[in-house]
Tab-separated table of C-alpha atoms in Angstrom:
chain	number	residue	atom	x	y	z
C	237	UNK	CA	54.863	130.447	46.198
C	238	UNK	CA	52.687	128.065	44.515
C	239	UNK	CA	55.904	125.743	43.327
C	240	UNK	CA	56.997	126.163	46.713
C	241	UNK	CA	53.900	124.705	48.053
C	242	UNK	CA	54.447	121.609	45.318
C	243	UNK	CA	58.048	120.950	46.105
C	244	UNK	CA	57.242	121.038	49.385
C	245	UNK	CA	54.609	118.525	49.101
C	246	UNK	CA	56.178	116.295	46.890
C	247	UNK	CA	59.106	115.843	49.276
C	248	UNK	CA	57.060	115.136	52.432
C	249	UNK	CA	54.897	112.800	50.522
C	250	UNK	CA	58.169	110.541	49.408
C	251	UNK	CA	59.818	111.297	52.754
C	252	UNK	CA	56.304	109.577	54.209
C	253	UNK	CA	56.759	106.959	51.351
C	254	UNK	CA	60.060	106.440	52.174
C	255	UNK	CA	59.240	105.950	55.996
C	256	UNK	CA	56.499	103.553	55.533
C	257	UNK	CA	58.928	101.506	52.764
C	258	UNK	CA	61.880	101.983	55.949
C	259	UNK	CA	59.919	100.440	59.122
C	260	UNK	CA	59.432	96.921	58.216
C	261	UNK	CA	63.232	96.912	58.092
C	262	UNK	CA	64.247	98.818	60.637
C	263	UNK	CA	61.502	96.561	62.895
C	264	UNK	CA	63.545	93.668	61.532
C	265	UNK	CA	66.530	95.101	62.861
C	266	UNK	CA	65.876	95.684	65.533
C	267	UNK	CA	64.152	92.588	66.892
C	268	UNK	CA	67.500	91.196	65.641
C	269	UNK	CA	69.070	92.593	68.391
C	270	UNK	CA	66.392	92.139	71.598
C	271	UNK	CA	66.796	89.015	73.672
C	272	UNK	CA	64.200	86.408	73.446
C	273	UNK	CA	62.580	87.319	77.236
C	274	UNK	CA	62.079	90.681	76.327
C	275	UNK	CA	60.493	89.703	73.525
C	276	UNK	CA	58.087	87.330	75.158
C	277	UNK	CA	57.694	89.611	77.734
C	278	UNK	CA	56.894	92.815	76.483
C	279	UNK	CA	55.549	91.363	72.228
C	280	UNK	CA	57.283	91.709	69.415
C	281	UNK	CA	55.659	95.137	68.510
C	282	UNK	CA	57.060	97.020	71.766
C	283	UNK	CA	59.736	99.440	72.178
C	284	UNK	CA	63.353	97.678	72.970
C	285	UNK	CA	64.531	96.778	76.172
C	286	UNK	CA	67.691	95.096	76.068
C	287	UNK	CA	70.652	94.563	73.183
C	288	UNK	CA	72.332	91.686	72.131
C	289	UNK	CA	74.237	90.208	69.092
C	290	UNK	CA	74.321	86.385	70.413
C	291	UNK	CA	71.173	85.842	68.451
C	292	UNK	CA	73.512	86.577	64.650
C	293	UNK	CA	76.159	83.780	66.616
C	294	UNK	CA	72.893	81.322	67.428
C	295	UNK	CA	71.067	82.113	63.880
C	296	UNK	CA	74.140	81.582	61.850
C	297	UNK	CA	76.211	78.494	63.551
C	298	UNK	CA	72.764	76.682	65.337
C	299	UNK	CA	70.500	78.068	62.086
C	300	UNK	CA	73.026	76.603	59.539
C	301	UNK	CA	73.184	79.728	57.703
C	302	UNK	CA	76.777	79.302	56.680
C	303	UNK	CA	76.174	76.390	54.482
C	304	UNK	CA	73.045	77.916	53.234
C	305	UNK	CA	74.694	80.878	52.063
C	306	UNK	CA	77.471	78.757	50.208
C	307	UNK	CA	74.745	77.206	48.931
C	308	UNK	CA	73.412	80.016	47.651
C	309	UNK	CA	76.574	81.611	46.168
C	310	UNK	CA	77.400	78.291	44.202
C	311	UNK	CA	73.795	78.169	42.601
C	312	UNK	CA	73.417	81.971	42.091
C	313	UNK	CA	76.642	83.110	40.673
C	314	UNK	CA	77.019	80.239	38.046
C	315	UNK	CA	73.285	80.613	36.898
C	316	UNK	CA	73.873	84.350	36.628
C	317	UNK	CA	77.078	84.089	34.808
C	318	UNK	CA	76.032	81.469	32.346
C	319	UNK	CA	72.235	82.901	32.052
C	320	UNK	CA	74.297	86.465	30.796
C	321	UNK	CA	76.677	84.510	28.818
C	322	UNK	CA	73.904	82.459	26.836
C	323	UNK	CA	71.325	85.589	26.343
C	324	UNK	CA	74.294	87.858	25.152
C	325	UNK	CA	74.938	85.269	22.280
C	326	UNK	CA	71.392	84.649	21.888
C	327	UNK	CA	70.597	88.421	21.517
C	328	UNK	CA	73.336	89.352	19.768
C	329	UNK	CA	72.812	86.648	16.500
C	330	UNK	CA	69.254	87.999	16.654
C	331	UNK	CA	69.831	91.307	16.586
C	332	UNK	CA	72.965	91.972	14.623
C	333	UNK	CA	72.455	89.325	11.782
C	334	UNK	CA	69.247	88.881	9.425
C	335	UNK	CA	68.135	84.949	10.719
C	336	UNK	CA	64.634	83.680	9.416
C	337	UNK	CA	62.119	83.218	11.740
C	338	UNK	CA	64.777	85.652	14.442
C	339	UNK	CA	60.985	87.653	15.786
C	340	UNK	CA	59.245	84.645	15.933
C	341	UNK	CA	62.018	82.392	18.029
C	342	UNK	CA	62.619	86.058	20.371
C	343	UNK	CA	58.956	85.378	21.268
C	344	UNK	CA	58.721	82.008	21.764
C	345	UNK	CA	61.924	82.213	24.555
C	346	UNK	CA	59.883	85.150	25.710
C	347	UNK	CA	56.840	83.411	26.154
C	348	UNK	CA	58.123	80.787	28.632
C	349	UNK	CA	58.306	83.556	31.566
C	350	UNK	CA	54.487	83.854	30.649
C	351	UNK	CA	53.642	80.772	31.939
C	352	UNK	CA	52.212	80.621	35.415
C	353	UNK	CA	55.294	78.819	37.286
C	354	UNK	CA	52.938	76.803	39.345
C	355	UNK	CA	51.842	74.909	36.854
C	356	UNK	CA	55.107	74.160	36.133
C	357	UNK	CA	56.204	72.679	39.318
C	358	UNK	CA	55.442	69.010	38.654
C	359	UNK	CA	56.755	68.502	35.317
C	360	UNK	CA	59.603	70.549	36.222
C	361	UNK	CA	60.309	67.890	39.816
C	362	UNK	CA	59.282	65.347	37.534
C	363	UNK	CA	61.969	66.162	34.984
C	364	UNK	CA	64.754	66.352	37.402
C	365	UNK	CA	64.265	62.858	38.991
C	366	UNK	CA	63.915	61.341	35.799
C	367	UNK	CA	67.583	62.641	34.655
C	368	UNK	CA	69.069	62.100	38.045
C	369	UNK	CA	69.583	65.258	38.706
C	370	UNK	CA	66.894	65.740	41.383
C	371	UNK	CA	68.222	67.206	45.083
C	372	UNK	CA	71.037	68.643	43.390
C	373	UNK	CA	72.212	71.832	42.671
C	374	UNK	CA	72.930	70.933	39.317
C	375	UNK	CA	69.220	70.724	39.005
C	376	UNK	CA	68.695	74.148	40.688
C	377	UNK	CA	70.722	76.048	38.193
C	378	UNK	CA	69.559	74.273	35.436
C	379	UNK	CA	65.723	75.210	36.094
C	380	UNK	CA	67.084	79.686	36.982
C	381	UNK	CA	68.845	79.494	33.906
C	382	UNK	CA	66.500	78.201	31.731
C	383	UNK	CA	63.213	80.170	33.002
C	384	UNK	CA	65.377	83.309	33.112
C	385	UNK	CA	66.854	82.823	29.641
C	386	UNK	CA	63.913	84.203	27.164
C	387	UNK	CA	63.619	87.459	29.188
C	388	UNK	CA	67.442	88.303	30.239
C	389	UNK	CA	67.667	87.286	25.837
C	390	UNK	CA	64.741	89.967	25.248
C	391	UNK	CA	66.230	93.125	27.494
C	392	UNK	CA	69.440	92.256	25.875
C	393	UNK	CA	68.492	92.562	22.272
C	394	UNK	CA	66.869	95.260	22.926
C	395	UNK	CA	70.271	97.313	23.596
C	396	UNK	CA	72.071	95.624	20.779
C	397	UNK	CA	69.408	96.041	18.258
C	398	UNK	CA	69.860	99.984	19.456
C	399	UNK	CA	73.521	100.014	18.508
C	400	UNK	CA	74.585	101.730	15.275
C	401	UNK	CA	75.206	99.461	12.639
C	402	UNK	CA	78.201	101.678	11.420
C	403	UNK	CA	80.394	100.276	14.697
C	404	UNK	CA	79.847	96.556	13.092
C	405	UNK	CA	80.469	97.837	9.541
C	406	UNK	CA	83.868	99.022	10.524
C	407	UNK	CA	85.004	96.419	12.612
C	408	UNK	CA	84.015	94.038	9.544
C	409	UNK	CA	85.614	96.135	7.118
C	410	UNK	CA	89.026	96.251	9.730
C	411	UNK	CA	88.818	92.463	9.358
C	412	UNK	CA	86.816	91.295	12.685
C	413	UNK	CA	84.975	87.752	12.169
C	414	UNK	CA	81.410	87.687	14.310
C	415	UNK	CA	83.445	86.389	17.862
C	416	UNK	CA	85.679	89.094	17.511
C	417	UNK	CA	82.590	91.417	17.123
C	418	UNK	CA	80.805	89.922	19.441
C	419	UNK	CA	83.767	89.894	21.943
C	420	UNK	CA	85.569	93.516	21.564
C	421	UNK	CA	83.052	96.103	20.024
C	422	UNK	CA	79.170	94.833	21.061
C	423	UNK	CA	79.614	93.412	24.612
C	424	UNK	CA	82.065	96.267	26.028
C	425	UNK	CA	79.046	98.654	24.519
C	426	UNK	CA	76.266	96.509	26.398
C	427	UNK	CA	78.105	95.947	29.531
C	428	UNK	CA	75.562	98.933	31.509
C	429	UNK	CA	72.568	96.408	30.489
C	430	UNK	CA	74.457	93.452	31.510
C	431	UNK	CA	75.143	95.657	35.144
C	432	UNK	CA	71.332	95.884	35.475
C	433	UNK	CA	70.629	92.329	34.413
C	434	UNK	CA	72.995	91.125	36.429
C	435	UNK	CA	72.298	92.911	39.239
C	436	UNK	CA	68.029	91.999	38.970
C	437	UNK	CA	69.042	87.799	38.416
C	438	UNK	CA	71.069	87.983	41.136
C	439	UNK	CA	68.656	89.073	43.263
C	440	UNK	CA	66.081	87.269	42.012
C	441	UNK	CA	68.003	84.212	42.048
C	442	UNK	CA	69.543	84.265	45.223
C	443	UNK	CA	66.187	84.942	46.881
C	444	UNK	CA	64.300	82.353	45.155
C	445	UNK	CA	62.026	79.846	47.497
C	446	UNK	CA	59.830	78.055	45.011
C	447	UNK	CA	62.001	76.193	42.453
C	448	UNK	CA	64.765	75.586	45.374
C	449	UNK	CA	61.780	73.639	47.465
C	450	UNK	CA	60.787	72.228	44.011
C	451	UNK	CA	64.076	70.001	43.471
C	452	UNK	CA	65.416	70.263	46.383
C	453	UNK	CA	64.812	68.099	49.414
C	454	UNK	CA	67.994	67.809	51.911
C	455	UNK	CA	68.603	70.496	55.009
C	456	UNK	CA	72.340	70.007	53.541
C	457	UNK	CA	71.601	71.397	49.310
C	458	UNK	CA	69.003	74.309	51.121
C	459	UNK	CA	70.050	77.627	49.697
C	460	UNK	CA	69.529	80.349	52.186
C	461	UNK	CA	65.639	81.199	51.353
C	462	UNK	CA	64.585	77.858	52.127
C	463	UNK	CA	67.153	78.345	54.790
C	464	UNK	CA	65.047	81.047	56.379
C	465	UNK	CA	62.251	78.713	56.385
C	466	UNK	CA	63.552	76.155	58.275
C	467	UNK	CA	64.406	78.042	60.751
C	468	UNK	CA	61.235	79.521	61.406
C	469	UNK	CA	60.280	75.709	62.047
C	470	UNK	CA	62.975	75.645	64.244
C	471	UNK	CA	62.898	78.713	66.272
C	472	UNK	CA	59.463	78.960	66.395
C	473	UNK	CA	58.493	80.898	69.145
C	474	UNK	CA	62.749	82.949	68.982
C	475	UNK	CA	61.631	85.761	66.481
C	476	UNK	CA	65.081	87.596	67.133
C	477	UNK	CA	66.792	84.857	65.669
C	478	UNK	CA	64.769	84.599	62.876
C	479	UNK	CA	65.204	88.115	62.663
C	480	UNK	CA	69.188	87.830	63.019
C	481	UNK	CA	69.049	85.519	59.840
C	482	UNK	CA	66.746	87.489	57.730
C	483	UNK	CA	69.264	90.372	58.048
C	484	UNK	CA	72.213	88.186	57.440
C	485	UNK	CA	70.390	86.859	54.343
C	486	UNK	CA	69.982	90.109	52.889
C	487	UNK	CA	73.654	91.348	53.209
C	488	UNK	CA	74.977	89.508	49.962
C	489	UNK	CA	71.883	91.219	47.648
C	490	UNK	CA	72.798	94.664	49.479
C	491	UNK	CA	76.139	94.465	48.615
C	492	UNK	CA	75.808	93.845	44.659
C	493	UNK	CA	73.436	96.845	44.566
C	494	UNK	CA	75.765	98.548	45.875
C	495	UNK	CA	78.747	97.679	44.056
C	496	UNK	CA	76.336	97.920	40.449
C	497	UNK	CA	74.838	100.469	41.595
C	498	UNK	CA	76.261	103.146	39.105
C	499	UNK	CA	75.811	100.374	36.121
C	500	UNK	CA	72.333	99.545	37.371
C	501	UNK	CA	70.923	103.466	37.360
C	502	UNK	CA	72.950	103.650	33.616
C	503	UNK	CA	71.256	100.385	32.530
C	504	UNK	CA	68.105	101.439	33.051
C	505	UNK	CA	68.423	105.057	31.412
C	506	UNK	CA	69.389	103.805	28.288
C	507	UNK	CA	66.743	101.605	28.221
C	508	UNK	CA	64.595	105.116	29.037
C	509	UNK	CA	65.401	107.130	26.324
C	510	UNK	CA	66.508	104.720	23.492
């Protein structure tokens, strides 16, 4: 009766959890969908009274979110795919092979994602104008791959250091060289951690807002955070729209989760009980 009484519980706390995590969303939603009069005549906290989906058409042609979202997809996925790339080789020459100094230059990459990235700001906008590179996207993957480096590099040895030694042993002995290694036996074994990481920097990433206002400047290089932003200065006073582009801005992130999903939960076991 008494573990009744706790299961019980437990569910209807995370169902009330759950709930309170559920209505910002679901309020997003569905001001998404509510004409601008009713929402200036009855507030944006009341109870629907009309339905539309003009406001998606108005947020993403009149709202630019289109470009924004190409924008997005052509900083994110080549900063994801070349931040992986660079911390698997990173992580796996630290963790496989005896380097000098290998603990000391694993904290040093790590201790760059200590740093406050405010104070960074300047030096970083500074940088970028001085190489040319400044209102470019260049310059916006250059900065997410380099301040995501040290800790994607950490997570990653992390998992290789974990692997049995005896799997390298006999690939050596079968007459593998360290790319071959690297390549056939280590990063098929790693590829759950690589799931979760790439799942996380893609998020992260593709919902970034400070370093994209940091070297960016043009309406026409805005990824889709900044995006969202502008709009607001636009629409000021048309929270549906808004709204609209908030949920459209989402959909990409929603749909790696979903498709990493299984890789993502794996990822993050391993890294539970090794």
């Amino acid at each position: 009766m008494i573990r009744a009484l706790r299961t019980g519980t437990f569910h209807l706390g995370m169902g009330l959890l759950s709930l309170l995590w559920l209505a910002p969303i679901l309020w997003v939603v569905i001001m998404s969908t509510r004409t601008f009069d009713d929402i200036a005549a009855n507030g944006v906290g009341s109870l629907p009274h009309s339905f539309t989906l003009d406001t998606y058409s108005q947020a993403w042609t009149d709202g630019g979110e289109l470009r924004a979202l190409i924008n997005s997809m052509l900083v994110t996925v080549p900063s994801v795919a070349l931040s992986l790339v660079l911390a698997a080789l990173a992580a796996f020459a630290l963790s496989r092979y005896r380097i000098p100094g290998r603990r000391t230059i694993l904290l040093l990459m790590l201790a760059g994602n200590l740093l406050p990235p405010q104070i960074l700001l300047i030096p970083v906008s500074k940088f970028s104008e001085l190489t040319g590179t400044f209102d470019t996207l260049y310059a916006l993957i250059a900065v997410q791959v380099g301040f995501g480096l040290g800790f994607y590099t950490f997570v990653l040895h992390g998992f290789m250091r974990d692997l049995p030694n005896e799997i390298q042993e006999a690939a050596t002995i079968d007459g593998a060289g360290p790319g071959q290694i690297f390549a056939r036996v280590i990063l098929p074994l790693t590829r759950p951690a690589l799931a979760a990481l790439g799942a996380l920097s893609f998020t992260w990433i593709f919902n970034d807002l400070l370093w994209a206002i940091t070297v960016l400047r043009t309406d026409d290089n805005m990824p889709v955070t900044p995006a969202l932003l502008a709009l607001q200065g636009q629409f000021v006073s048309s929270w549906n729209v808004i709204a609209a582009g908030t949920v459209i801005a989402a959909v990409p992130t929603l749909l790696v989760f979903l498709r990493f999903q299984r890789h993502f939960v794996s990822g993050l076991a391993i890294g539970a009980v090794k």
